[in-house]
Structures are given as structure tokens and as C-alpha cells.
PDB file of C-alpha atoms in Angstrom:
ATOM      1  CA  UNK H   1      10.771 -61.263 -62.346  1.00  0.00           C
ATOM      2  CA  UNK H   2       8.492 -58.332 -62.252  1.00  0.00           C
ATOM      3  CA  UNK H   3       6.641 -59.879 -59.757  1.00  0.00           C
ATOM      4  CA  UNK H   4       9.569 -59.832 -57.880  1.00  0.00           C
ATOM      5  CA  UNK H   5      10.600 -56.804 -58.055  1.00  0.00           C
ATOM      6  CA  UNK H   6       6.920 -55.446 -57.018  1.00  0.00           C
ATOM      7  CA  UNK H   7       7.293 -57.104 -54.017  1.00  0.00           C
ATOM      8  CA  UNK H   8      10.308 -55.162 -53.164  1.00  0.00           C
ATOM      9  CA  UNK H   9       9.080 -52.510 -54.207  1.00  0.00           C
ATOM     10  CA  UNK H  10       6.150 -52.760 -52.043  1.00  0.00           C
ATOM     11  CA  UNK H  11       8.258 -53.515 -48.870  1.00  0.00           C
ATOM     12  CA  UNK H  12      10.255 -50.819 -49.268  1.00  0.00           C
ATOM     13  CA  UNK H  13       7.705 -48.496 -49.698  1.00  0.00           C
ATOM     14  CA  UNK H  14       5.767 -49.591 -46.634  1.00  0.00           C
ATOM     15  CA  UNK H  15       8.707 -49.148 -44.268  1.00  0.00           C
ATOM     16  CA  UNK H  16       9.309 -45.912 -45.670  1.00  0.00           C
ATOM     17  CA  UNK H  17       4.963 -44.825 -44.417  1.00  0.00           C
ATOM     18  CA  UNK H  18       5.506 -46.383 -41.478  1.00  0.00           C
ATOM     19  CA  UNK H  19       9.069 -44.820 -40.298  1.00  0.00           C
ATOM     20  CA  UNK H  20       7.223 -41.469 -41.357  1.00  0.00           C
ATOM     21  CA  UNK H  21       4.373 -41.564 -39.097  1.00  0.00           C
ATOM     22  CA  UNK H  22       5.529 -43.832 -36.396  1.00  0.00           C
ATOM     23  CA  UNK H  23       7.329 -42.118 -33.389  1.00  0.00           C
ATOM     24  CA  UNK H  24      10.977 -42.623 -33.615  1.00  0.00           C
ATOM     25  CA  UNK H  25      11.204 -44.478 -30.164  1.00  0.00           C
ATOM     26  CA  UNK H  26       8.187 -47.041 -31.503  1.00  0.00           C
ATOM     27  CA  UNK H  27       9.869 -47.921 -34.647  1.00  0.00           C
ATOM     28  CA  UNK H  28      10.281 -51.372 -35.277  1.00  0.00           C
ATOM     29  CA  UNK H  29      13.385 -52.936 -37.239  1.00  0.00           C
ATOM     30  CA  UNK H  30      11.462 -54.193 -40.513  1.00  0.00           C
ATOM     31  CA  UNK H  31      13.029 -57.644 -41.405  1.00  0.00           C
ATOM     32  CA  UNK H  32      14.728 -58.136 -44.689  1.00  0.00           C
ATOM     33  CA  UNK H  33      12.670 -60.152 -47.048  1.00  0.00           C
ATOM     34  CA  UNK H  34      14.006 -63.731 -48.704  1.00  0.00           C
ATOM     35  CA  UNK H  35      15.007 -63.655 -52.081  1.00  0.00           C
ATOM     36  CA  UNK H  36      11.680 -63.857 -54.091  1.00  0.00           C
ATOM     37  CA  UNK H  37       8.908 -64.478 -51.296  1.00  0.00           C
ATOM     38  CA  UNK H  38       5.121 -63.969 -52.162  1.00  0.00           C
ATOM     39  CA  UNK H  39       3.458 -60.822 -50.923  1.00  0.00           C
ATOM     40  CA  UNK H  40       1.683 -61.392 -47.707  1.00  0.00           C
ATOM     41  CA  UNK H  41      -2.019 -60.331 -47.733  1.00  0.00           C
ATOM     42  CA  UNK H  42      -2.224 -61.241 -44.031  1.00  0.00           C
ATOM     43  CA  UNK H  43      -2.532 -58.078 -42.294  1.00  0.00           C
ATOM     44  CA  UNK H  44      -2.775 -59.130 -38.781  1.00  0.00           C
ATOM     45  CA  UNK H  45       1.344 -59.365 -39.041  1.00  0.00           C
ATOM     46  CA  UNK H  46       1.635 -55.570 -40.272  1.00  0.00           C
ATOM     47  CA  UNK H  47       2.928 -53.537 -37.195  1.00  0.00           C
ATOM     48  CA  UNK H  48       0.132 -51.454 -35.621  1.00  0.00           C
ATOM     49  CA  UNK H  49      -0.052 -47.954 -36.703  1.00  0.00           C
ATOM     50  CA  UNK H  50       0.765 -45.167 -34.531  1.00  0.00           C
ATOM     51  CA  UNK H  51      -1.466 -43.811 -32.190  1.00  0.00           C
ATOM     52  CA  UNK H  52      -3.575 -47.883 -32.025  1.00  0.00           C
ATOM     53  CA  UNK H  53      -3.401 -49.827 -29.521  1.00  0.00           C
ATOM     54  CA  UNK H  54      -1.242 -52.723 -29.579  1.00  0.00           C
ATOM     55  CA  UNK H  55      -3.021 -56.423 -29.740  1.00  0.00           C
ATOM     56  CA  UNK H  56      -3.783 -57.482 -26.273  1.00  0.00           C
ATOM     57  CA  UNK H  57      -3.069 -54.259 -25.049  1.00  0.00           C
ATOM     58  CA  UNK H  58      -6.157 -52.103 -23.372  1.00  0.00           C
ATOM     59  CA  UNK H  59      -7.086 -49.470 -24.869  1.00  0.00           C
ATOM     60  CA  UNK H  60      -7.531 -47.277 -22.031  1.00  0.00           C
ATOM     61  CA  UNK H  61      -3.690 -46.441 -22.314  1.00  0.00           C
ATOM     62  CA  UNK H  62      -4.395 -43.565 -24.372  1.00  0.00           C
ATOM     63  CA  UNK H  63      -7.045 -42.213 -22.232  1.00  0.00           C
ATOM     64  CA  UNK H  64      -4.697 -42.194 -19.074  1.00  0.00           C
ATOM     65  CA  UNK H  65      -1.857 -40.702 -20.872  1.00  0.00           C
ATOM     66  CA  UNK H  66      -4.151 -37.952 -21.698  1.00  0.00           C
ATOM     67  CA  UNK H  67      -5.137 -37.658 -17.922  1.00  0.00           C
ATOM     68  CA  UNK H  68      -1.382 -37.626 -16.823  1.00  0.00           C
ATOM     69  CA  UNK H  69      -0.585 -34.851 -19.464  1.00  0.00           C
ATOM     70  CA  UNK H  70      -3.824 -32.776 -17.899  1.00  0.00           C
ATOM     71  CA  UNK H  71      -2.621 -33.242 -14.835  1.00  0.00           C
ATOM     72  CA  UNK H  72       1.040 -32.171 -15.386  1.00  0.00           C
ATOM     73  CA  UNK H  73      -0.187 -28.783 -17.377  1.00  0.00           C
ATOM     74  CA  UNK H  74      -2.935 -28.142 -14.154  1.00  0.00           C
ATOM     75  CA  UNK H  75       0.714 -28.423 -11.814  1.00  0.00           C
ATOM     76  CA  UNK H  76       1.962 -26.284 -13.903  1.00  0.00           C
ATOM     77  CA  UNK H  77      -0.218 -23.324 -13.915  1.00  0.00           C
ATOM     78  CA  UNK H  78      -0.409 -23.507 -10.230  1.00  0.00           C
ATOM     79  CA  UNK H  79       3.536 -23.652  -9.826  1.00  0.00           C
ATOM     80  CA  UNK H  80       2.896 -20.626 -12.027  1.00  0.00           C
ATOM     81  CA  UNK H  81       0.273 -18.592  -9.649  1.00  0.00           C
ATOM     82  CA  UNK H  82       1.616 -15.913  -7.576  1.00  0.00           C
ATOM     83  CA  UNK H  83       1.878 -17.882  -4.251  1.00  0.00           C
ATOM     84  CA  UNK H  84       3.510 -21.037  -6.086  1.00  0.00           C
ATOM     85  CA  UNK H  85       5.584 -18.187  -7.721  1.00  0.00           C
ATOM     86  CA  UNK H  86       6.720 -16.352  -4.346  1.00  0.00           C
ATOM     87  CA  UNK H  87       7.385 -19.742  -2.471  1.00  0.00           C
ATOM     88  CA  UNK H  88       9.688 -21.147  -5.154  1.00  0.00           C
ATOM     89  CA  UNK H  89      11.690 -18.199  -5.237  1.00  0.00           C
ATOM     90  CA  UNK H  90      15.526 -17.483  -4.488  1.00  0.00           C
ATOM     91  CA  UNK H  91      15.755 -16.426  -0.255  1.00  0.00           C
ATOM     92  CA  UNK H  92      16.653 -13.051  -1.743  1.00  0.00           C
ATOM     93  CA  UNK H  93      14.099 -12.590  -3.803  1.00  0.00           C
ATOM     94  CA  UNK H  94      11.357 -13.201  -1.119  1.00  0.00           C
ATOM     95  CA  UNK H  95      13.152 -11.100   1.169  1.00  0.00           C
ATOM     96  CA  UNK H  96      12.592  -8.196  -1.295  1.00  0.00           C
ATOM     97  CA  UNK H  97       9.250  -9.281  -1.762  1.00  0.00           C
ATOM     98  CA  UNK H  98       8.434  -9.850   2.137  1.00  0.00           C
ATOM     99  CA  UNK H  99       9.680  -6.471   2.467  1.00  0.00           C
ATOM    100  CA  UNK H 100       7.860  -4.673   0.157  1.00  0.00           C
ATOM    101  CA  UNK H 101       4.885  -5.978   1.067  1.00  0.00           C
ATOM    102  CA  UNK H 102       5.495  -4.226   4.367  1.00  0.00           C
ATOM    103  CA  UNK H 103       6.274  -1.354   3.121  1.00  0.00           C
ATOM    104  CA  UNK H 104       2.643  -1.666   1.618  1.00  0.00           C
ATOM    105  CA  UNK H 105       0.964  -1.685   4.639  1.00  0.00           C
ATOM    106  CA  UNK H 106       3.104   0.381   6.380  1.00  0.00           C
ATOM    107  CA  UNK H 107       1.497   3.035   3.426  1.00  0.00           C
ATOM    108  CA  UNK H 108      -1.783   1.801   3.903  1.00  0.00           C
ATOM    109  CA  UNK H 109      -1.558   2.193   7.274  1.00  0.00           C
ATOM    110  CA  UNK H 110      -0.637   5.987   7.253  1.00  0.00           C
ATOM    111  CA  UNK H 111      -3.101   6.576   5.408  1.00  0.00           C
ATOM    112  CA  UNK H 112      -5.775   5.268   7.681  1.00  0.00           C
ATOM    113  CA  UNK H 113      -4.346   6.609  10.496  1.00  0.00           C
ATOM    114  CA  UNK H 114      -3.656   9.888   9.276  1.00  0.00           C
ATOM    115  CA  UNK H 115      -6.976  10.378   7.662  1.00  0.00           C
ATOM    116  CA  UNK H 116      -8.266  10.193  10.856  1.00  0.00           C
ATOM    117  CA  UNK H 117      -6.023  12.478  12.553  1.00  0.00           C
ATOM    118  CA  UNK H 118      -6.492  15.046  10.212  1.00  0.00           C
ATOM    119  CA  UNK H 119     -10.247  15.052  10.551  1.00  0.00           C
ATOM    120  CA  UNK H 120      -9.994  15.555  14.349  1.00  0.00           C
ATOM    121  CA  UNK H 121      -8.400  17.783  14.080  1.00  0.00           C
ATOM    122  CA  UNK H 122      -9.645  20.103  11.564  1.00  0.00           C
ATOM    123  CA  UNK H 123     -12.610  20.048  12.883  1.00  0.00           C
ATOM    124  CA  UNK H 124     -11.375  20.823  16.591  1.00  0.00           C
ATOM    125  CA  UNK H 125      -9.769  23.760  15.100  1.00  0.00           C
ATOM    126  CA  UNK H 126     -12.819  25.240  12.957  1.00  0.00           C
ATOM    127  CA  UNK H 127     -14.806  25.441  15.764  1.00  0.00           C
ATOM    128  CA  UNK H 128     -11.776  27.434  18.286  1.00  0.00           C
ATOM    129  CA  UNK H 129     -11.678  29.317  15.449  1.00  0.00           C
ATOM    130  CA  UNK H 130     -14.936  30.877  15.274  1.00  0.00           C
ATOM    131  CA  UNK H 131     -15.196  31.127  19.309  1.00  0.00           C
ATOM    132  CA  UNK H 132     -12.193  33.238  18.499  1.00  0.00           C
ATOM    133  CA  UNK H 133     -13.801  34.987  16.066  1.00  0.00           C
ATOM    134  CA  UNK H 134     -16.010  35.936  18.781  1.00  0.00           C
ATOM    135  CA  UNK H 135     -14.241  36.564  21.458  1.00  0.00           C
ATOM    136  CA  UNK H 136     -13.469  40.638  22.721  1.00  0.00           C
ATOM    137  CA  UNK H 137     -10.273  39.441  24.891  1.00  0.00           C
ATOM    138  CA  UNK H 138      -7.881  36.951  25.072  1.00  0.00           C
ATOM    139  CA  UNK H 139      -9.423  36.205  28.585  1.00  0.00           C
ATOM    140  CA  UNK H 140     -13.133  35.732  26.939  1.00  0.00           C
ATOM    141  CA  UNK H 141     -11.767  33.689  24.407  1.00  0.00           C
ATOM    142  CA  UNK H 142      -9.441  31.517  27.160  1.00  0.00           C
ATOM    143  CA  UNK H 143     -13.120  31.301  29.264  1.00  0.00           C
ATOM    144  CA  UNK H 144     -14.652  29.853  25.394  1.00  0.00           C
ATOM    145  CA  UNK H 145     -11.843  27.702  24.514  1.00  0.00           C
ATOM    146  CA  UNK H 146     -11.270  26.405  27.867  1.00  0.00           C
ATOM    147  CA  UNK H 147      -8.485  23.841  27.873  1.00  0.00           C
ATOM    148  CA  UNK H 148      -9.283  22.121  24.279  1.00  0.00           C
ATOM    149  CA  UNK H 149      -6.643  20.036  22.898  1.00  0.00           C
ATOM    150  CA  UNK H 150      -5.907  21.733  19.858  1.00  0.00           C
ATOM    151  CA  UNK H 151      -3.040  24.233  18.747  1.00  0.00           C
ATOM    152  CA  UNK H 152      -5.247  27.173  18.911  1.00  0.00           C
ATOM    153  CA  UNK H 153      -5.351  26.870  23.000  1.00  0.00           C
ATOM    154  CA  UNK H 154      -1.409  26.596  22.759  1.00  0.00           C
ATOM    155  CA  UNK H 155      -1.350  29.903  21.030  1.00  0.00           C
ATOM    156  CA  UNK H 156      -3.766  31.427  23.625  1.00  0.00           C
ATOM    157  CA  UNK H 157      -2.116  30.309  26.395  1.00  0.00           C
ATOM    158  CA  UNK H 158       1.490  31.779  24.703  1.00  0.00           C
ATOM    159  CA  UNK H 159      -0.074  35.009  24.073  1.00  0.00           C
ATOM    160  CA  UNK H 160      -1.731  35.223  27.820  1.00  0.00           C
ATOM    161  CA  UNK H 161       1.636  34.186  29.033  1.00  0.00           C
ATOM    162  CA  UNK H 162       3.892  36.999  26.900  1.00  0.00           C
ATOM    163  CA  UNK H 163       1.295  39.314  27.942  1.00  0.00           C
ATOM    164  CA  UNK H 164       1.882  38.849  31.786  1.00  0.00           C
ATOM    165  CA  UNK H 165       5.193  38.359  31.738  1.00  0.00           C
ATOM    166  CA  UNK H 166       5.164  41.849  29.830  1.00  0.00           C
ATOM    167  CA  UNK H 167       3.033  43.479  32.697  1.00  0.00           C
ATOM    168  CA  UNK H 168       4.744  46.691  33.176  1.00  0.00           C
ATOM    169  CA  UNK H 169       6.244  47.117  29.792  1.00  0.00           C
ATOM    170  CA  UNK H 170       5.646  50.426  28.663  1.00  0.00           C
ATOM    171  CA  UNK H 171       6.164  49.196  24.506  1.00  0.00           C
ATOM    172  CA  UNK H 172       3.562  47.370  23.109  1.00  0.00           C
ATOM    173  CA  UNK H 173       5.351  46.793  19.817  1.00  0.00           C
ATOM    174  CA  UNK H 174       7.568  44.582  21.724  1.00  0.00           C
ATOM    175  CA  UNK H 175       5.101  42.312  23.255  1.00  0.00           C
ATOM    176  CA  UNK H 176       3.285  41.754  19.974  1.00  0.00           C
ATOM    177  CA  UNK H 177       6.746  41.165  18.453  1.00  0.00           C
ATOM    178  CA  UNK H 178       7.774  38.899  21.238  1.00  0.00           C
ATOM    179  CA  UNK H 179       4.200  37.342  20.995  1.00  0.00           C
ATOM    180  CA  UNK H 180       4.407  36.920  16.971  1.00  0.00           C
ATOM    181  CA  UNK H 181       8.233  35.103  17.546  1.00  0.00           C
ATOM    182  CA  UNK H 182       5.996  32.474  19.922  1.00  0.00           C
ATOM    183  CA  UNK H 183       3.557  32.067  17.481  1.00  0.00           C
ATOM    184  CA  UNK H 184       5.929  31.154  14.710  1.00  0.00           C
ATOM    185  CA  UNK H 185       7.477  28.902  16.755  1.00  0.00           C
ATOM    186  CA  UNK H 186       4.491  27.092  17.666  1.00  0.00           C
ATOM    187  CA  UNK H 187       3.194  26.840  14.272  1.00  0.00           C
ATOM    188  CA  UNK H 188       6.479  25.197  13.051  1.00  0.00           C
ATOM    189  CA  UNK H 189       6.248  22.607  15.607  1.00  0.00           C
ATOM    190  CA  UNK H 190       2.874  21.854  14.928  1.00  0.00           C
ATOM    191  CA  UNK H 191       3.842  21.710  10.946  1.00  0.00           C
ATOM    192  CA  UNK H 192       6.501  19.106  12.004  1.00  0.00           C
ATOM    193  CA  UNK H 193       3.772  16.906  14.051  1.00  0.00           C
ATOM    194  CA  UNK H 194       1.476  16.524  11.555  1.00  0.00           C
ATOM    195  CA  UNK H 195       3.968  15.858   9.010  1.00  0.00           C
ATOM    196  CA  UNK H 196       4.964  12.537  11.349  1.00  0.00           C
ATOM    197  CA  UNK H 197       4.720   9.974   8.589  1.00  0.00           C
ATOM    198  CA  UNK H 198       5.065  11.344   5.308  1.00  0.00           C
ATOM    199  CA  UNK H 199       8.911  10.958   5.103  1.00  0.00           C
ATOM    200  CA  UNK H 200       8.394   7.028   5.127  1.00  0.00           C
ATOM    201  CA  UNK H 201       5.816   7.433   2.546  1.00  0.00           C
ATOM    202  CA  UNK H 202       8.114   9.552   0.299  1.00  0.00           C
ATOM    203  CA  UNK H 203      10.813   7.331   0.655  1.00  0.00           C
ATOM    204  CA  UNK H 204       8.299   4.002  -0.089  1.00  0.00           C
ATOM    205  CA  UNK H 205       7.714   5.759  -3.292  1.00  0.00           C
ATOM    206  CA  UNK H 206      10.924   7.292  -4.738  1.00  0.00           C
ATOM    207  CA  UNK H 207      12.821   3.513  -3.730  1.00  0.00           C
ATOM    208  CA  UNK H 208      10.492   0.342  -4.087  1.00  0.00           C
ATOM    209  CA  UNK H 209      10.902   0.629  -8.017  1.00  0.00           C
ATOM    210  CA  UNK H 210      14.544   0.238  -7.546  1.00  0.00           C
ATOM    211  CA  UNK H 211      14.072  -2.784  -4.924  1.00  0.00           C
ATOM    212  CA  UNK H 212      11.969  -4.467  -6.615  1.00  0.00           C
ATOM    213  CA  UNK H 213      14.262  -4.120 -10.071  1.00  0.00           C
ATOM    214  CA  UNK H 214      17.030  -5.410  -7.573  1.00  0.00           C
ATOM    215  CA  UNK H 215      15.118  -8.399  -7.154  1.00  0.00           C
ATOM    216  CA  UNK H 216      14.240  -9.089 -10.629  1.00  0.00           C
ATOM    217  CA  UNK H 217      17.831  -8.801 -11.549  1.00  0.00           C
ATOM    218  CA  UNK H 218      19.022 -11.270  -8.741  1.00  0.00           C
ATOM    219  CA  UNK H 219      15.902 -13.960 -10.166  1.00  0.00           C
ATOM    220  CA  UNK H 220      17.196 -13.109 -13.655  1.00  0.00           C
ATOM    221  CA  UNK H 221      20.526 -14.252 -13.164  1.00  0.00           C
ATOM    222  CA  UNK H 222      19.550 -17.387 -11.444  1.00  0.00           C
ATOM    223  CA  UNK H 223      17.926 -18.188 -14.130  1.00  0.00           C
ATOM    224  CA  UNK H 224      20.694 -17.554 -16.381  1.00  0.00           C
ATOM    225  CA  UNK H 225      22.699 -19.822 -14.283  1.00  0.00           C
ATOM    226  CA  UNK H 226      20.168 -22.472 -14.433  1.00  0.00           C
ATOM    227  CA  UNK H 227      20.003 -22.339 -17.961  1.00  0.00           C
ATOM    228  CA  UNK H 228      23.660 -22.735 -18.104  1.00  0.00           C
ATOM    229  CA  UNK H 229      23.676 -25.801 -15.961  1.00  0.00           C
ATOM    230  CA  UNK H 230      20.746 -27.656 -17.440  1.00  0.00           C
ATOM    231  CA  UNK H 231      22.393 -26.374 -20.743  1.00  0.00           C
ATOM    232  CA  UNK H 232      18.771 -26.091 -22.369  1.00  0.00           C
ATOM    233  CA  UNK H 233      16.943 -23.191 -23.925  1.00  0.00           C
ATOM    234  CA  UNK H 234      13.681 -24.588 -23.447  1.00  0.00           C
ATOM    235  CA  UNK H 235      10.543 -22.081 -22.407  1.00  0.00           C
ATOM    236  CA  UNK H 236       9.626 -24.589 -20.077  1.00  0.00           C
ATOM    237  CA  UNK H 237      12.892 -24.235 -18.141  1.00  0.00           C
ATOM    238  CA  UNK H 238      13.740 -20.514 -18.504  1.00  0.00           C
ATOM    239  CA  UNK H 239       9.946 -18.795 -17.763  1.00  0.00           C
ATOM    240  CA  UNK H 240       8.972 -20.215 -13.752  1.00  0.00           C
ATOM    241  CA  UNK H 241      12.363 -18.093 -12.959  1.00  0.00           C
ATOM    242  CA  UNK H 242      11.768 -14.886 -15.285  1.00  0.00           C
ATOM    243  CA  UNK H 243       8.243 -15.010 -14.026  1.00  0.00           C
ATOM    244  CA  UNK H 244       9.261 -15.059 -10.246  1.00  0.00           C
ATOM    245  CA  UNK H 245      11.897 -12.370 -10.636  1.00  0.00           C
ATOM    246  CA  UNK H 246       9.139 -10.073 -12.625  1.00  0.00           C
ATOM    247  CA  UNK H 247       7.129 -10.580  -9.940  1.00  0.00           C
ATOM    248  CA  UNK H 248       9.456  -8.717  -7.445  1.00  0.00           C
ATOM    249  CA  UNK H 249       9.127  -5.917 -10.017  1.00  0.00           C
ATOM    250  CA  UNK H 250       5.189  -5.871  -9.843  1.00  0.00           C
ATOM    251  CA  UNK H 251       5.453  -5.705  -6.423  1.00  0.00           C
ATOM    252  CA  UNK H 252       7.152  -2.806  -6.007  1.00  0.00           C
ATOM    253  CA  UNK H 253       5.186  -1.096  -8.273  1.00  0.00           C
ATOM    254  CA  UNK H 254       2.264  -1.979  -6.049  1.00  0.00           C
ATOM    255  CA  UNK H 255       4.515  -0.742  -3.251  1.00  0.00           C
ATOM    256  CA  UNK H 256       5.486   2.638  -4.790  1.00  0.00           C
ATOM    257  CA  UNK H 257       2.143   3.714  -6.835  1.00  0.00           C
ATOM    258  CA  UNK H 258      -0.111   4.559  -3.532  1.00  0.00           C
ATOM    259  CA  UNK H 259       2.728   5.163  -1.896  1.00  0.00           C
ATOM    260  CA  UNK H 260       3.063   8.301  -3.865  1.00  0.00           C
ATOM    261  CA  UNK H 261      -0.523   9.033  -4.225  1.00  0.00           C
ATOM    262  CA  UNK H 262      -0.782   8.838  -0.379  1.00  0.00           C
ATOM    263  CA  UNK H 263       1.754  11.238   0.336  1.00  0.00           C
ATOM    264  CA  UNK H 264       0.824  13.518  -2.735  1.00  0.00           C
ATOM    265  CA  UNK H 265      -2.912  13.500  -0.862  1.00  0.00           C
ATOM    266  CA  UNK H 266      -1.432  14.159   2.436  1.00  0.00           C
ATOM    267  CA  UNK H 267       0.525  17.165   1.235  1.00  0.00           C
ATOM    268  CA  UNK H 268      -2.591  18.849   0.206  1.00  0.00           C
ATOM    269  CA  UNK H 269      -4.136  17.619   3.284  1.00  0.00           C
ATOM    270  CA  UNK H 270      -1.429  18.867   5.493  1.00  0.00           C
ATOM    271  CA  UNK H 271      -1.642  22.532   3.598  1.00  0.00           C
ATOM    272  CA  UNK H 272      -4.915  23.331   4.212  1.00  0.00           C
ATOM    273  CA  UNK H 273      -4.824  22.336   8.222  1.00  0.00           C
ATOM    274  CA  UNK H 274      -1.483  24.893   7.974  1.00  0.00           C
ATOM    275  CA  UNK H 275      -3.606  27.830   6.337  1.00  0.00           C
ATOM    276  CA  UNK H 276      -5.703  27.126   9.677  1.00  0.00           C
ATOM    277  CA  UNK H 277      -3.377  27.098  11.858  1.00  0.00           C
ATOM    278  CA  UNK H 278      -2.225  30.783  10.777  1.00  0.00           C
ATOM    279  CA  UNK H 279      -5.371  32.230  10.708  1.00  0.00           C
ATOM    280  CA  UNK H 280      -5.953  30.809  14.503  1.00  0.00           C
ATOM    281  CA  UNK H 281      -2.559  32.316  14.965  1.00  0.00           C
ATOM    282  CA  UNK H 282      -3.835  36.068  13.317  1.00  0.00           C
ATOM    283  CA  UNK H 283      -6.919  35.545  15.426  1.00  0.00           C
ATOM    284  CA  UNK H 284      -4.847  35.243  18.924  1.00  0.00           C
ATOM    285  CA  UNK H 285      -2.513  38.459  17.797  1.00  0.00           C
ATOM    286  CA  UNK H 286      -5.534  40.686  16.675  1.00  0.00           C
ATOM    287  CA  UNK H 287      -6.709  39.693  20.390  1.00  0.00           C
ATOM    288  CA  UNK H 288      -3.685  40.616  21.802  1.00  0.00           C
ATOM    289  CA  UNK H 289      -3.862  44.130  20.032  1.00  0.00           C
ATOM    290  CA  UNK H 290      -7.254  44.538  21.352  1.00  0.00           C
ATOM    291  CA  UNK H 291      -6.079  43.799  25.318  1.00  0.00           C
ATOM    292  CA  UNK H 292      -3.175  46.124  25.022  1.00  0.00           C
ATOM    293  CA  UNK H 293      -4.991  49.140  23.128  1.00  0.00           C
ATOM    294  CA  UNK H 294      -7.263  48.755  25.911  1.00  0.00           C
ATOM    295  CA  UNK H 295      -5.303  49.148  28.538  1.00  0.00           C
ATOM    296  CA  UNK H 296      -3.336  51.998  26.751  1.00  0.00           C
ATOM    297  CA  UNK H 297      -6.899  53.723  26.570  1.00  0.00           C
ATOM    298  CA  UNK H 298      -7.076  52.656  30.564  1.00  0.00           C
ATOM    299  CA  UNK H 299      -3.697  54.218  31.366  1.00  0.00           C
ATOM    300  CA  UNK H 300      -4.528  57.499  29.229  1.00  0.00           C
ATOM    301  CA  UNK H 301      -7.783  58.169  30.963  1.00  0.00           C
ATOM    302  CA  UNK H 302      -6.254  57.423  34.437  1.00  0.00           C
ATOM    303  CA  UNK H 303      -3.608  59.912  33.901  1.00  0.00           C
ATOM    304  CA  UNK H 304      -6.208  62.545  32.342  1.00  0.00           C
ATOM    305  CA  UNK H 305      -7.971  61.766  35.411  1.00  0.00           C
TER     306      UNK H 305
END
């Protein structure tokens, strides 16, 4: 009788260890044993434990089950990289991508451009202004400057003009007024020209934040919906979505950040070629003074004469 019941005991207890460690799609249906049968000592007819090979089965299973999970965690990652990121994405969401990237290079492009605009022409315009500097008459200084490309021949050539088509005049206060309304006007206009491109670069800056948040919204949402539809909560299913719609966001942070930085440089840049300008513009009207004194001085003696 005990023996019996030590054999039950023992049967019982071994299906319990093996239901506990065995997956729960390998277990096996233990059968019930006969009334009072002898304990087996055999133990080729246990079950196999988990994680052994089966008899007759190779053993290389395990090693290509490891392989397959390798290889499904390396597909992963690179589903996960930005490129696998940007071409899984919703149509919207790589149009605000695509489009922020141009607005990139659009700022990259100013910049490059620009830069080398500016340095033509400052230094075209350092050297008129010291022939300027120079110079004893507006004709001397027309003779030095010659017909230069740069804004202080434009205000030469204004101030030659107002002065002959004042020939005759007898107030000089209103050629040099007439000739300081040119020179404002001139200066303006060149303000404006060099200023060609800094608009788009303010407006890459104050607004690809917001696109870019547009576009992590839309990827958020998709993923909402996906969630509701596959009606799991699982990491594995939620992140490739979260992690493409962030991605519109670090875009246009890339977008905006030298955007601004650009056009902050360029302000500065655009300042100091101004303060230039207006001296070139002092220089042509202290010039102008100079011609007309003279020929005050000219008309005086003739009429002393």
C-alpha cells in the first residue's frame, strides 16, 4: 500500500516539474497510471526536457533557430534606420520630410551663394572708397572709379547727373538737397538687393518646427489607428510608427536651426556692407560740396574781375 501510494506520488510530482519548465505548446498529455503499477526506472520513456533535442531529431535545430532569431532582430534594426524609417512612412509624412529637406538646401544654398556675394562686393566697395577718399572732384573721382560695378559708381554718376542738370541754378542748397534725396534712394534699393534671400531663410526658421510637428502628429495617429486595428499594445507594434513620425520632427529641427543661424549671420553681414554704403554715399556729397564751392569761388572772382 505505501508502495503504492509512492508511486503516485511520484507521478504526480513529475508532471507537475515537467508542466513547469516545459513550454506550454510542447507539453505532452501525461497518461494516467493503472491501478498499482511498478515504478519505471527506464528513463529512455521520460519525455525529453525542454530545451533537448528530441530522439532522432538533429541537433542543429537549436542552432538555426538561433540564426533565424539573429536574423529577424538584424531586419529589424535596419527597418529601424533612418532610410528604412523615411521609406516606410505615411505619403504625408514623406512629403513633409521631402520638403524640408529642401528647404535645407535651399538654406544651405543661400548661404554659399551669399557668402560669396557679399565678399565681392565688400571688397569692390573698400577700394572705390578710398579712390574717393582721394579724389578733389567728382570728375577725378569718375576718371578713378571709371565704370566699376559697384553702388559707389551709381552714386557718382547720380551726383554728376543732379549736378548738370542743376547747371545754372543759382542755390546750391538745393542741388545738395536734391542730390542727398538720390542718394537715399539709391541706398534703399541697394539695401533691398542684398537682402534678396533672407526672407526665405526667416521664414525656413520661424515654420519648419511647426511642419515637422505636423508630421509627427499625422505618423502619431496612424499609429494610434494601427494599434486599434491590430488591437495590441505591444512595443514591437507601436515604436517603427512613433519612430517615423519623430523623425519628421528631427528634421525640421535640422531644417530650422541653420536656418536661423544663417539669416542671424547674414543680418550682421548685411549691416556692415550698409555702414559702407553710407559712407561711399558721404564721400560722393562732400565731393559735390567741393565742385559747387568751387565754382561759387569761380563766379565771385569773375564778377570781382
Amino acid at each position: 500500500m505505501m508502495t503504492s501510494f509512492l508511486a503516485r506520488f511520484a507521478i504526480v510530482l513529475s508532471f507537475l516539474i515537467v508542466s513547469a519548465v516545459a513550454p506550454a505548446g510542447a507539453q505532452q498529455v501525461v497518461p494516467q497510471a493503472p491501478a498499482a503499477p511498478a515504478i519505471s526506472t527506464d528513463l529512455s520513456a521520460q519525455p525529453p526536457a525542454a530545451g533537448q533535442p528530441a530522439a532522432g531529431q538533429p541537433a542543429a535545430t537549436s542552432a538555426e533557430s538561433a540564426a533565424r532569431g539573429g536574423k529577424s532582430v538584424t531586419t529589424g534594426l535596419d527597418e529601424l534606420s533612418p532610410l528604412g524609417m523615411f521609406l516606410k512612412a505615411d505619403m504625408i509624412v514623406k512629403s513633409v520630410m521631402i520638403a524640408l529637406a529642401l528647404a535645407s538646401v535651399a538654406s544651405w544654398t543661400i548661404l554659399i551663394a551669399k557668402s560669396i556675394e557679399f565678399s565681392v562686393l565688400r571688397r569692390r566697395l573698400v577700394a572705390a572708397l578710398r579712390k574717393l577718399g582721394g579724389a578733389k572732384s567728382l570728375a577725378e573721382a569718375h576718371l578713378a572709379l571709371g565704370n566699376g560695378k559697384n553702388v559707389a559708381t551709381v552714386l557718382l554718376q547720380a551726383a554728376i547727373a543732379e549736378a548738370r542738370l542743376s547747371a545754372g541754378l543759382g542755390s546750391d542748397e538745393g542741388i545738395k538737397e536734391r542730390a542727398a534725396s538720390s542718394f537715399t534712394e539709391i541706398v534703399r534699393a541697394e539695401a533691398r538687393r542684398v537682402r534678396v534671400g533672407m526672407g526665405l531663410l526667416a521664414t525656413v526658421g520661424a515654420i519648419s518646427p511647426f511642419v515637422g510637428l505636423f508630421g509627427t502628429v499625422w505618423g502619431i495617429m496612424n499609429s494610434f489607428i494601427g494599434i486599434s486595428k491590430s488591437q495590441t499594445t505591444n512595443l514591437a507594434v507601436v515604436a517603427p510608427g512613433i519612430a517615423e513620425a519623430l523623425l519628421a520632427t528631427a528634421i525640421g529641427l535640422a531644417a530650422a536651426i541653420p536656418a536661423v543661424i544663417i539669416y542671424n549671420h547674414f543680418s550682421r553681414v548685411t549691416k556692415g556692407y550698409l555702414e559702407l554704403v553710407n559712407r561711399a554715399s558721404g564721400a560722393t556729397g562732400r565731393l559735390l560740396s567741393r565742385d559747387l564751392d568751387r565754382s561759387q569761388i569761380g563766379l565771385h572772382a569773375r564778377a570781382a574781375e
